[in-house]
Coordinates of C-alpha atoms and ligand atoms in Angstrom, one line a residue:
Chain A
X1 CA 4.9 40.0 -28.7
X2 CA 7.9 42.3 -28.3
X3 CA 8.1 41.4 -24.7
X4 CA 8.4 37.7 -25.2
X5 CA 10.8 38.4 -28.1
X6 CA 13.2 40.3 -25.9
X7 CA 12.9 37.6 -23.2
X8 CA 13.8 35.1 -25.8
X9 CA 16.7 37.3 -27.0
X10 CA 18.0 37.5 -23.5
X11 CA 18.5 33.7 -23.6
X12 CA 19.3 33.1 -27.2
X13 CA 21.8 36.0 -27.8
X14 CA 24.3 35.0 -25.1
X15 CA 24.0 31.4 -26.2
X16 CA 24.6 32.4 -29.8
X17 CA 27.6 34.4 -28.8
X18 CA 28.9 31.5 -26.8
X19 CA 28.5 29.1 -29.7
X20 CA 30.1 31.5 -32.0
X21 CA 33.1 32.0 -29.7
X22 CA 33.6 28.2 -29.4
X23 CA 33.6 27.9 -33.2
X24 CA 35.9 30.9 -33.6
X25 CA 38.3 29.4 -31.0
X26 CA 38.4 26.2 -33.0
X27 CA 38.9 28.1 -36.1
X28 CA 41.9 29.9 -34.6
X29 CA 43.4 26.7 -33.3
X30 CA 42.9 25.1 -36.7
X31 CA 44.7 27.9 -38.4
X32 CA 47.8 27.7 -36.4
X33 CA 50.6 26.1 -38.5
X34 CA 54.3 26.2 -38.0
X35 CA 55.4 28.6 -40.7
X36 CA 57.8 31.4 -41.1
X37 CA 55.3 34.1 -42.0
X38 CA 53.3 33.3 -39.0
X39 CA 56.3 33.4 -36.8
X40 CA 57.4 36.7 -38.2
X41 CA 54.0 38.2 -37.8
X42 CA 53.6 36.9 -34.3
X43 CA 57.0 38.4 -33.2
X44 CA 56.0 41.7 -34.7
X45 CA 52.8 41.6 -32.6
X46 CA 54.7 40.7 -29.5
X47 CA 56.8 43.7 -30.1
X48 CA 53.8 46.0 -30.6
X49 CA 52.1 44.6 -27.5
X50 CA 55.3 45.0 -25.5
X51 CA 55.8 48.5 -26.8
X52 CA 52.3 49.4 -25.8
X53 CA 52.2 47.9 -22.4
X54 CA 55.7 47.9 -21.0
X55 CA 55.7 51.3 -19.4
X56 CA 52.3 51.1 -17.8
X57 CA 53.1 47.6 -16.5
X58 CA 56.3 48.8 -14.9
X59 CA 54.9 51.9 -13.3
X60 CA 51.8 50.1 -12.0
X61 CA 53.9 47.2 -10.7
X62 CA 56.3 49.5 -8.8
X63 CA 53.5 51.4 -7.1
X64 CA 51.4 48.3 -6.3
X65 CA 54.5 46.9 -4.6
X66 CA 55.0 50.0 -2.5
X67 CA 51.4 50.3 -1.4
X68 CA 51.1 46.6 -0.6
X69 CA 54.2 46.9 1.6
X70 CA 52.9 50.0 3.3
X71 CA 49.5 48.4 4.0
X72 CA 50.9 45.1 5.3
X73 CA 53.5 46.9 7.4
X74 CA 50.8 48.8 9.2
X75 CA 48.9 45.6 10.0
X76 CA 51.9 43.4 10.7
X77 CA 53.4 46.0 13.1
X78 CA 50.3 45.4 15.4
X79 CA 51.6 41.9 15.9
X80 CA 55.2 42.8 15.9
X81 CA 55.6 40.8 12.7
X82 CA 57.0 43.4 10.4
X83 CA 59.8 41.0 9.4
X84 CA 57.3 39.1 7.4
X85 CA 56.4 42.0 5.2
X86 CA 58.4 40.6 2.3
X87 CA 56.6 37.2 2.6
X88 CA 53.2 38.8 2.5
X89 CA 54.3 41.0 -0.5
X90 CA 55.7 38.1 -2.5
X91 CA 52.9 35.6 -1.8
X92 CA 50.1 38.1 -2.7
X93 CA 52.0 39.1 -5.8
X94 CA 52.8 35.6 -7.1
X95 CA 49.5 34.0 -6.2
X96 CA 47.1 36.8 -7.1
X97 CA 48.0 40.4 -7.9
X98 CA 50.8 39.8 -10.5
X99 CA 48.7 37.7 -12.9
X100 CA 45.3 39.4 -12.2
X101 CA 46.4 43.1 -12.3
X102 CA 48.6 42.4 -15.4
X103 CA 45.7 40.8 -17.2
X104 CA 43.4 43.8 -16.4
X105 CA 46.1 46.3 -17.5
X106 CA 46.8 44.1 -20.6
X107 CA 43.2 44.1 -21.7
X108 CA 42.8 47.8 -21.1
X109 CA 45.9 48.7 -23.1
X110 CA 46.8 46.0 -25.6
X111 CA 43.4 44.2 -25.8
X112 CA 41.5 47.3 -26.7
X113 CA 43.9 48.3 -29.4
X114 CA 43.8 44.8 -30.9
X115 CA 40.0 44.9 -30.9
X116 CA 39.9 48.3 -32.4
X117 CA 42.5 47.5 -35.0
X118 CA 40.7 44.3 -36.2
X119 CA 37.3 46.1 -36.0
X120 CA 38.6 48.9 -38.2
X121 CA 40.0 46.5 -40.7
X122 CA 36.6 44.9 -40.8
X123 CA 34.8 48.2 -41.2
X124 CA 37.1 49.4 -44.0
X125 CA 36.6 46.0 -45.7
X126 CA 40.3 45.1 -45.4
X127 CA 39.3 41.7 -44.0
X128 CA 36.9 41.2 -46.9
X129 CA 39.6 42.2 -49.4
X130 CA 41.9 39.6 -47.9
X131 CA 39.3 36.9 -48.3
X132 CA 38.9 37.9 -51.9
X133 CA 42.7 37.6 -52.4
X134 CA 42.5 34.1 -51.0
X135 CA 44.2 35.1 -47.8
X136 CA 42.5 33.8 -44.7
X137 CA 42.1 36.8 -42.4
X138 CA 41.9 34.4 -39.4
X139 CA 45.3 33.1 -40.2
X140 CA 46.9 36.4 -41.2
X141 CA 45.3 38.8 -38.8
X142 CA 43.7 37.0 -35.9
X143 CA 46.2 34.2 -35.1
X144 CA 49.4 36.3 -34.8
X145 CA 47.7 38.7 -32.5
X146 CA 46.2 35.9 -30.4
X147 CA 49.4 34.0 -30.0
X148 CA 51.4 37.2 -29.3
X149 CA 48.9 38.0 -26.5
X150 CA 49.2 34.5 -25.1
X151 CA 53.0 34.8 -25.1
X152 CA 53.2 38.3 -23.8
X153 CA 50.9 38.1 -20.8
X154 CA 53.0 35.7 -18.8
X155 CA 56.1 37.8 -19.6
X156 CA 54.4 41.0 -18.7
X157 CA 53.1 39.4 -15.5
X158 CA 56.6 38.4 -14.5
X159 CA 57.8 41.9 -15.2
X160 CA 55.0 43.3 -13.2
X161 CA 55.8 41.1 -10.2
X162 CA 59.5 41.9 -10.4
X163 CA 58.9 45.6 -10.4
X164 CA 56.4 45.2 -7.6
X165 CA 59.0 43.4 -5.5
X166 CA 61.5 46.1 -6.3
X167 CA 59.0 48.8 -5.3
X168 CA 58.1 46.9 -2.1
X169 CA 61.7 46.3 -1.3
X170 CA 62.6 50.0 -1.9
X171 CA 59.9 51.1 0.4
X172 CA 60.5 48.5 3.2
X173 CA 64.3 48.8 3.2
X174 CA 65.0 52.4 2.4
X175 CA 62.0 54.1 4.0
X176 CA 60.8 51.8 6.8
X177 CA 64.3 50.6 7.6
X178 CA 63.7 46.9 7.6
X179 CA 66.9 45.0 7.3
X180 CA 67.4 43.9 3.7
X181 CA 68.8 40.5 4.6
X182 CA 65.7 39.7 6.7
X183 CA 63.3 41.1 4.0
X184 CA 64.7 39.0 1.2
X185 CA 65.6 36.0 3.4
X186 CA 62.1 35.6 4.8
X187 CA 60.6 36.1 1.3
X188 CA 62.8 33.5 -0.4
X189 CA 62.3 30.9 2.3
X190 CA 58.5 31.2 2.2
X191 CA 57.8 31.3 -1.5
X192 CA 57.6 27.8 -3.0
X193 CA 58.4 27.3 -6.6
X194 CA 55.8 24.6 -7.2
X195 CA 52.8 26.1 -5.6
X196 CA 53.4 29.9 -5.7
X197 CA 55.6 30.5 -8.8
X198 CA 53.8 27.9 -10.9
X199 CA 50.4 29.2 -9.8
X200 CA 51.5 32.6 -11.1
X201 CA 52.6 31.1 -14.4
X202 CA 49.4 29.0 -15.0
X203 CA 47.2 31.9 -14.1
X204 CA 48.9 34.3 -16.4
X205 CA 48.9 31.8 -19.2
X206 CA 45.1 31.2 -18.7
X207 CA 44.5 35.0 -18.6
X208 CA 46.6 35.5 -21.7
X209 CA 44.4 33.1 -23.6
X210 CA 41.2 34.7 -22.2
X211 CA 42.2 38.3 -22.7
X212 CA 43.7 37.8 -26.1
X213 CA 40.7 35.7 -27.3
X214 CA 38.2 38.2 -26.1
X215 CA 40.1 41.0 -27.8
X216 CA 40.3 39.3 -31.2
X217 CA 36.8 38.0 -31.0
X218 CA 35.3 41.4 -30.2
X219 CA 37.2 43.0 -33.0
X220 CA 36.4 40.3 -35.6
X221 CA 32.7 40.2 -34.9
X222 CA 32.2 43.9 -34.3
X223 CA 29.4 45.7 -36.1
X224 CA 31.4 47.4 -38.8
X225 CA 30.8 51.0 -37.9
X226 CA 32.5 53.6 -35.7
X227 CA 29.9 53.0 -33.0
X228 CA 30.4 49.2 -33.3
X229 CA 34.2 49.6 -32.9
X230 CA 33.6 51.7 -29.8
X231 CA 31.4 49.0 -28.3
X232 CA 33.9 46.3 -29.2
X233 CA 36.7 48.0 -27.2
X234 CA 34.5 48.5 -24.2
X235 CA 33.3 45.0 -24.4
X236 CA 36.9 43.8 -24.5
X237 CA 37.8 45.4 -21.2
X238 CA 34.6 44.6 -19.4
X239 CA 34.2 41.0 -20.5
X240 CA 37.9 40.3 -20.0
X241 CA 37.8 41.6 -16.4
X242 CA 34.7 39.5 -15.5
X243 CA 36.0 36.3 -17.0
X244 CA 39.5 36.8 -15.7
X245 CA 38.3 37.3 -12.1
X246 CA 36.0 34.2 -12.3
X247 CA 38.6 32.0 -13.8
X248 CA 41.1 33.3 -11.2
X249 CA 38.8 32.0 -8.5
X250 CA 38.4 28.6 -10.2
X251 CA 42.2 28.1 -10.7
X252 CA 42.8 29.1 -7.1
X253 CA 40.3 26.5 -5.9
X254 CA 41.7 23.9 -8.2
X255 CA 45.3 24.5 -7.2
X256 CA 44.9 24.8 -3.5
X257 CA 42.7 21.8 -3.1
X258 CA 44.7 19.3 -5.2
Chain B
X1 CA 26.9 29.9 -78.4
X2 CA 29.9 31.1 -76.4
X3 CA 31.2 29.3 -73.4
X4 CA 30.2 31.0 -70.1
X5 CA 32.7 31.5 -67.3
X6 CA 30.1 32.6 -64.8
X7 CA 26.5 31.4 -64.7
X8 CA 23.9 32.5 -62.2
X9 CA 20.9 30.3 -62.5
X10 CA 17.5 31.0 -60.9
X11 CA 19.3 32.8 -58.2
X12 CA 17.6 34.6 -55.3
X13 CA 19.2 36.3 -52.4
X14 CA 17.7 37.9 -49.3
X15 CA 19.0 39.5 -46.1
X16 CA 16.7 38.0 -43.6
X17 CA 13.2 38.9 -44.7
X18 CA 14.3 41.5 -47.2
X19 CA 14.5 40.1 -50.7
X20 CA 17.4 41.7 -52.7
X21 CA 17.5 39.5 -55.8
X22 CA 14.8 37.3 -57.2
X23 CA 15.2 34.6 -59.8
X24 CA 18.1 36.0 -61.6
X25 CA 19.7 34.4 -64.6
X26 CA 22.9 35.9 -65.6
X27 CA 25.7 34.6 -67.8
X28 CA 29.1 36.0 -68.4
X29 CA 30.8 34.6 -71.5
X30 CA 34.5 33.9 -71.3
X31 CA 36.7 36.6 -72.7
X32 CA 34.1 39.3 -72.6
X33 CA 33.7 42.6 -70.7
X34 CA 30.2 42.5 -69.1
X35 CA 28.7 45.5 -67.4
X36 CA 26.2 45.2 -64.5
X37 CA 24.2 48.4 -64.0
X38 CA 21.3 49.5 -61.9
X39 CA 20.2 52.0 -59.4
X40 CA 22.1 52.4 -56.1
X41 CA 21.2 49.8 -53.5
X42 CA 19.7 47.4 -56.0
X43 CA 22.2 44.6 -55.3
X44 CA 25.0 45.0 -57.7
X45 CA 27.7 44.6 -55.1
X46 CA 25.7 41.7 -53.7
X47 CA 26.0 40.0 -57.1
X48 CA 29.7 40.4 -57.0
X49 CA 29.9 38.9 -53.5
X50 CA 27.7 36.0 -54.7
X51 CA 30.2 35.3 -57.5
X52 CA 33.1 35.2 -55.1
X53 CA 31.3 33.0 -52.6
X54 CA 31.4 35.6 -49.8
X55 CA 27.6 35.5 -49.8
X56 CA 25.6 32.3 -50.4
X57 CA 22.4 32.4 -52.5
X58 CA 19.1 31.7 -50.7
X59 CA 18.0 29.9 -53.8
X60 CA 19.6 28.9 -57.1
X61 CA 23.2 28.4 -58.1
X62 CA 26.3 30.3 -58.9
X63 CA 28.8 28.6 -61.2
X64 CA 32.3 29.8 -61.9
X65 CA 34.3 27.9 -64.5
X66 CA 31.9 25.0 -64.3
X67 CA 32.1 24.6 -60.5
X68 CA 29.3 25.4 -58.1
X69 CA 30.5 28.1 -55.7
X70 CA 28.0 27.6 -53.0
X71 CA 28.9 24.0 -52.4
X72 CA 32.7 24.5 -52.4
X73 CA 34.6 23.9 -49.2
X74 CA 37.0 26.5 -47.8
X75 CA 40.0 25.2 -49.6
X76 CA 38.5 25.1 -53.0
X77 CA 36.9 28.5 -52.5
X78 CA 40.3 30.0 -51.8
X79 CA 41.8 28.1 -54.7
X80 CA 39.1 29.6 -57.0
X81 CA 39.7 33.1 -55.6
X82 CA 43.4 33.0 -56.6
X83 CA 42.2 33.3 -60.2
X84 CA 39.9 36.2 -59.5
X85 CA 40.9 39.8 -59.0
X86 CA 38.4 42.0 -57.2
X87 CA 38.3 45.8 -57.0
X88 CA 36.1 46.6 -54.1
X89 CA 34.0 49.7 -54.2
X90 CA 36.1 51.6 -51.6
X91 CA 39.5 50.1 -52.6
X92 CA 40.0 48.5 -49.1
X93 CA 43.8 49.1 -49.1
X94 CA 45.7 47.8 -46.1
X95 CA 46.2 50.9 -44.0
X96 CA 49.3 49.5 -42.2
X97 CA 51.2 49.0 -45.5
X98 CA 52.5 51.5 -48.0
X99 CA 51.4 51.5 -51.7
X100 CA 54.2 49.2 -52.8
X101 CA 53.5 46.6 -50.1
X102 CA 49.8 46.8 -50.7
X103 CA 50.2 45.8 -54.3
X104 CA 52.8 43.2 -53.4
X105 CA 50.5 41.4 -50.9
X106 CA 49.0 38.8 -53.3
X107 CA 52.4 38.2 -54.9
X108 CA 54.1 37.5 -51.6
X109 CA 51.2 35.4 -50.4
X110 CA 50.8 33.2 -53.4
X111 CA 54.2 33.0 -55.1
X112 CA 57.8 32.5 -54.1
X113 CA 59.2 35.1 -56.5
X114 CA 62.5 36.7 -55.6
X115 CA 62.4 40.3 -54.3
X116 CA 63.8 41.9 -57.5
X117 CA 61.0 40.3 -59.6
X118 CA 58.3 41.3 -57.1
X119 CA 59.6 44.8 -57.4
X120 CA 59.4 44.9 -61.2
X121 CA 55.9 43.3 -61.2
X122 CA 54.6 45.8 -58.7
X123 CA 56.1 48.8 -60.5
X124 CA 54.8 47.7 -63.9
X125 CA 51.3 47.5 -62.4
X126 CA 51.6 50.9 -60.7
X127 CA 52.9 52.4 -63.9
X128 CA 49.8 51.2 -65.7
X129 CA 47.5 53.1 -63.3
X130 CA 49.8 56.1 -63.3
X131 CA 51.0 55.8 -59.8
X132 CA 54.6 54.5 -60.0
X133 CA 55.6 57.8 -58.3
X134 CA 53.4 57.0 -55.3
X135 CA 55.1 53.7 -54.3
X136 CA 56.3 55.0 -51.0
X137 CA 53.1 56.7 -49.8
X138 CA 50.8 55.3 -47.2
X139 CA 47.1 54.8 -48.0
X140 CA 46.2 57.7 -45.7
X141 CA 48.2 60.0 -48.0
X142 CA 46.2 59.1 -51.1
X143 CA 43.1 60.7 -52.5
X144 CA 40.0 58.5 -53.0
X145 CA 40.7 58.2 -56.8
X146 CA 44.4 57.3 -56.2
X147 CA 43.5 54.7 -53.6
X148 CA 41.1 53.1 -56.0
X149 CA 43.8 52.9 -58.7
X150 CA 46.3 51.3 -56.3
X151 CA 43.6 48.8 -55.4
X152 CA 43.2 48.2 -59.1
X153 CA 46.9 47.5 -59.4
X154 CA 46.7 45.2 -56.4
X155 CA 43.7 43.3 -57.8
X156 CA 45.4 42.6 -61.1
X157 CA 48.9 42.0 -60.0
X158 CA 48.8 38.3 -60.5
X159 CA 47.0 38.6 -63.8
X160 CA 43.9 36.7 -62.8
X161 CA 41.7 35.1 -65.4
X162 CA 38.6 36.9 -64.1
X163 CA 38.4 40.5 -62.9
X164 CA 35.5 41.9 -61.0
X165 CA 35.4 45.7 -60.8
X166 CA 33.0 47.4 -58.4
X167 CA 32.6 51.0 -59.7
X168 CA 36.1 51.3 -61.0
X169 CA 35.5 54.8 -62.4
X170 CA 33.8 56.5 -59.5
X171 CA 35.7 59.5 -58.2
X172 CA 38.1 59.6 -61.1
X173 CA 38.7 62.7 -63.3
X174 CA 37.9 62.4 -67.0
X175 CA 41.5 61.7 -67.9
X176 CA 41.9 59.1 -65.1
X177 CA 38.5 57.5 -66.0
X178 CA 39.4 57.1 -69.7
X179 CA 42.8 55.7 -68.8
X180 CA 41.3 53.1 -66.5
X181 CA 38.6 52.4 -69.1
X182 CA 41.2 51.7 -71.7
X183 CA 43.2 49.7 -69.2
X184 CA 40.3 47.4 -68.4
X185 CA 39.6 46.8 -72.1
X186 CA 43.3 46.3 -73.0
X187 CA 44.2 43.9 -70.2
X188 CA 41.0 42.0 -70.8
X189 CA 41.8 41.4 -74.5
X190 CA 45.6 41.1 -74.2
X191 CA 45.5 38.6 -71.3
X192 CA 42.4 36.7 -72.5
X193 CA 40.7 37.7 -69.2
X194 CA 37.0 38.0 -68.5
X195 CA 35.8 41.1 -66.8
X196 CA 32.7 42.1 -64.9
X197 CA 32.3 45.8 -64.4
X198 CA 29.7 47.3 -62.1
X199 CA 29.0 50.8 -63.0
X200 CA 26.4 53.6 -62.8
X201 CA 27.6 55.4 -65.8
X202 CA 25.7 54.7 -69.0
X203 CA 28.3 56.3 -71.1
X204 CA 31.1 54.2 -69.7
X205 CA 29.0 51.1 -70.2
X206 CA 28.3 52.0 -73.8
X207 CA 32.0 52.6 -74.5
X208 CA 33.4 49.6 -72.6
X209 CA 31.1 46.7 -72.4
X210 CA 30.4 43.9 -74.9
X211 CA 27.3 43.1 -73.1
X212 CA 25.3 44.6 -70.2
X213 CA 22.7 43.7 -67.6
X214 CA 20.4 46.2 -66.0
X215 CA 19.1 45.2 -62.6
X216 CA 16.1 47.0 -61.1
X217 CA 13.6 46.0 -58.5
X218 CA 15.1 42.6 -57.7
X219 CA 15.4 41.3 -61.2
X220 CA 17.1 41.8 -64.5
X221 CA 15.0 44.2 -66.5
X222 CA 17.2 44.5 -69.6
X223 CA 20.2 42.9 -71.2
X224 CA 22.1 42.9 -74.4
X225 CA 24.9 44.6 -76.3
X226 CA 25.0 48.4 -75.9
X227 CA 23.3 48.8 -79.3
X228 CA 20.6 46.4 -78.3
X229 CA 20.0 48.2 -75.1
X230 CA 19.7 51.5 -76.9
X231 CA 17.0 49.9 -79.0
X232 CA 15.3 48.5 -76.0
X233 CA 11.8 49.9 -75.5
X234 CA 11.1 48.5 -72.0
X235 CA 10.2 51.6 -70.0
X236 CA 12.4 50.7 -67.1
X237 CA 15.4 50.3 -69.4
X238 CA 14.6 53.6 -71.2
X239 CA 14.2 55.4 -67.9
X240 CA 17.5 54.1 -66.5
X241 CA 19.6 54.8 -69.7
X242 CA 18.2 58.3 -70.0
X243 CA 18.3 59.1 -66.3
X244 CA 14.7 60.1 -66.2
X245 CA 13.3 61.0 -62.9
X246 CA 9.7 59.8 -63.5
X247 CA 9.2 56.2 -64.5
X248 CA 8.7 52.7 -63.2
X249 CA 12.1 52.5 -61.5
X250 CA 11.9 54.1 -58.0
X251 CA 14.7 56.4 -56.9
X252 CA 13.6 56.1 -53.3
X253 CA 14.3 53.3 -51.0
X254 CA 11.0 51.7 -50.0
X255 CA 9.3 54.0 -47.5
X256 CA 5.9 54.9 -46.1
X257 CA 4.0 57.9 -47.4
X258 CA 6.0 61.1 -47.0
X259 CA 3.0 63.2 -45.9
X260 CA 2.3 60.8 -43.1
X261 CA 5.9 60.6 -42.1
X262 CA 6.4 64.4 -42.0
X263 CA 3.1 65.4 -40.7
X264 CA 2.8 62.6 -38.2
Ligands
ATP301 N1 24.7 43.4 -44.1 C1 23.5 43.7 -44.6 N2 22.4 43.5 -43.9 C2 21.2 43.8 -44.4 N3 21.0 44.4 -45.6 C3 22.1 44.7 -46.3 C4 23.4 44.4 -45.9 N4 24.3 44.7 -46.8 C5 23.6 45.3 -47.8 N5 22.3 45.2 -47.5 C6 21.2 45.7 -48.4 O1 21.3 45.1 -49.7 C7 20.9 45.9 -50.7 C8 21.9 45.8 -51.9 O2 23.2 46.3 -51.5 P1 24.3 46.4 -52.5 O3 25.6 46.8 -51.8 O4 24.4 45.1 -53.3 O5 23.8 47.6 -53.5 P2 24.6 48.2 -54.8 O6 23.7 47.9 -55.9 O7 26.0 47.7 -54.8 O8 24.5 49.7 -54.5 P3 25.5 50.9 -54.8 O9 25.4 51.2 -56.2 O10 25.0 52.1 -54.0 O11 26.9 50.4 -54.4 C9 20.8 47.3 -50.1 O12 19.4 47.7 -50.2 C10 21.2 47.2 -48.7 O13 20.4 47.9 -47.9
MG302 MG1 27.7 48.6 -54.5

């Protein structure tokens, strides 16, 4: 009996979670109203997320840029094509690494703290107390964090990409001695606004929605115990990573074939 | 017969298979202070959450002010809750706001009062619970009893017409307890409120309540004015009021035989 039960659970549980997340997403969208309180709360959250993530985004961006340049320089030099190192760097950053790595860092840093914060508010009955004061916790707690995440991720992704370009340029020009005019020139002439820059933007927007939603969802539906909060934060990182990487593939397919 | 603000009719509630309350009838007359008593885990907080519509009955109805809570939509439910002040068992202060802002939350949310007025309102409420001096503290800097008093100030800041108190006196020293007891009574009578007080303490109930219900093993085993309850001869009521260990009301959560459990 328990065997069939757990088999059933394996199917019904994810389905139930999926259903619940669709409903919750609808609930979030329905609670978004243009009002001053929401705007203020959202800006405060953007500030928190920024304060939490800025430094690690910048450091990681810079080093990713340098290592990318080093790796591609080694390969390209076999074909005598080291002049294209800026092109390779920019394309891989805009199309893939900028949005994807930023999303992963975001869910690890900001996503987990959002999930833990909401989970703790649930465990200490603060969400319940809000409901009792006729304050909708979805509107007051969830929505500002969700929107702030959606706004922040594209901005952080842009920052990550800029720092990575700076890191790459520093390495290529100052250490490998590539001419700066050639480095930037090749890069600018090969990056296309429509396909490359916009791909970066659409991806980071999609990832912002995914990572923020998973964070608020995990927090809001956490089992209200210390253990439950721990699981919610882990879940935030793991689920975000998997979904982001799958969606990354889908968007890439969609944008390169149309 | 007095007019009832709250009416629970043939109400049952279960968590999954586990029945918590069975066929309860409970009325709270307008303007009165009513105590709900019973052993720990019997479902007192559950009754409170049924009244506020946070939980829905598995059977029966909950009426507040003539309206059925379980069939309300989100909007009407929130409208009803604006007139209800709830003191939760653990206070549930917002940990990211200081004492002042905690008490000010309902005011800022539901009114457009100017800042100066909000300040006066909040300070008056904090003064009433003896914590005006603590306005600038964060919840993490408060003791359990202080936090509960701040929560009390927050719950009553908009002078709701119905107050629900879940264990308002737990963790308070005797002076604090009698101050809060007095406060509950006085605000109830002065503002024409109705109050429901969940408590374990028989003495507090006797002193405070106009009427009391005793819940044990899923149903109401005794009710009446404090005097009537004292006269009550039902063994379950007698046992509870006198705090006797042996009697029909179990202290233990349902469990298998201890000898089997321990000896395997
Ligand atoms: N989320 C839940 N899932 C399953 N059972 C629950 C849940 N919450 C509470 N219960 C059960 O409901 C019963 C009643 O709980 P309730 O909080 O109403 O008790 P109480 O009378 O307020 O107790 P206390 O005086 O200790 O506060 C308890 O036996 C508890 O085990
Ligand atoms: Mg309780």
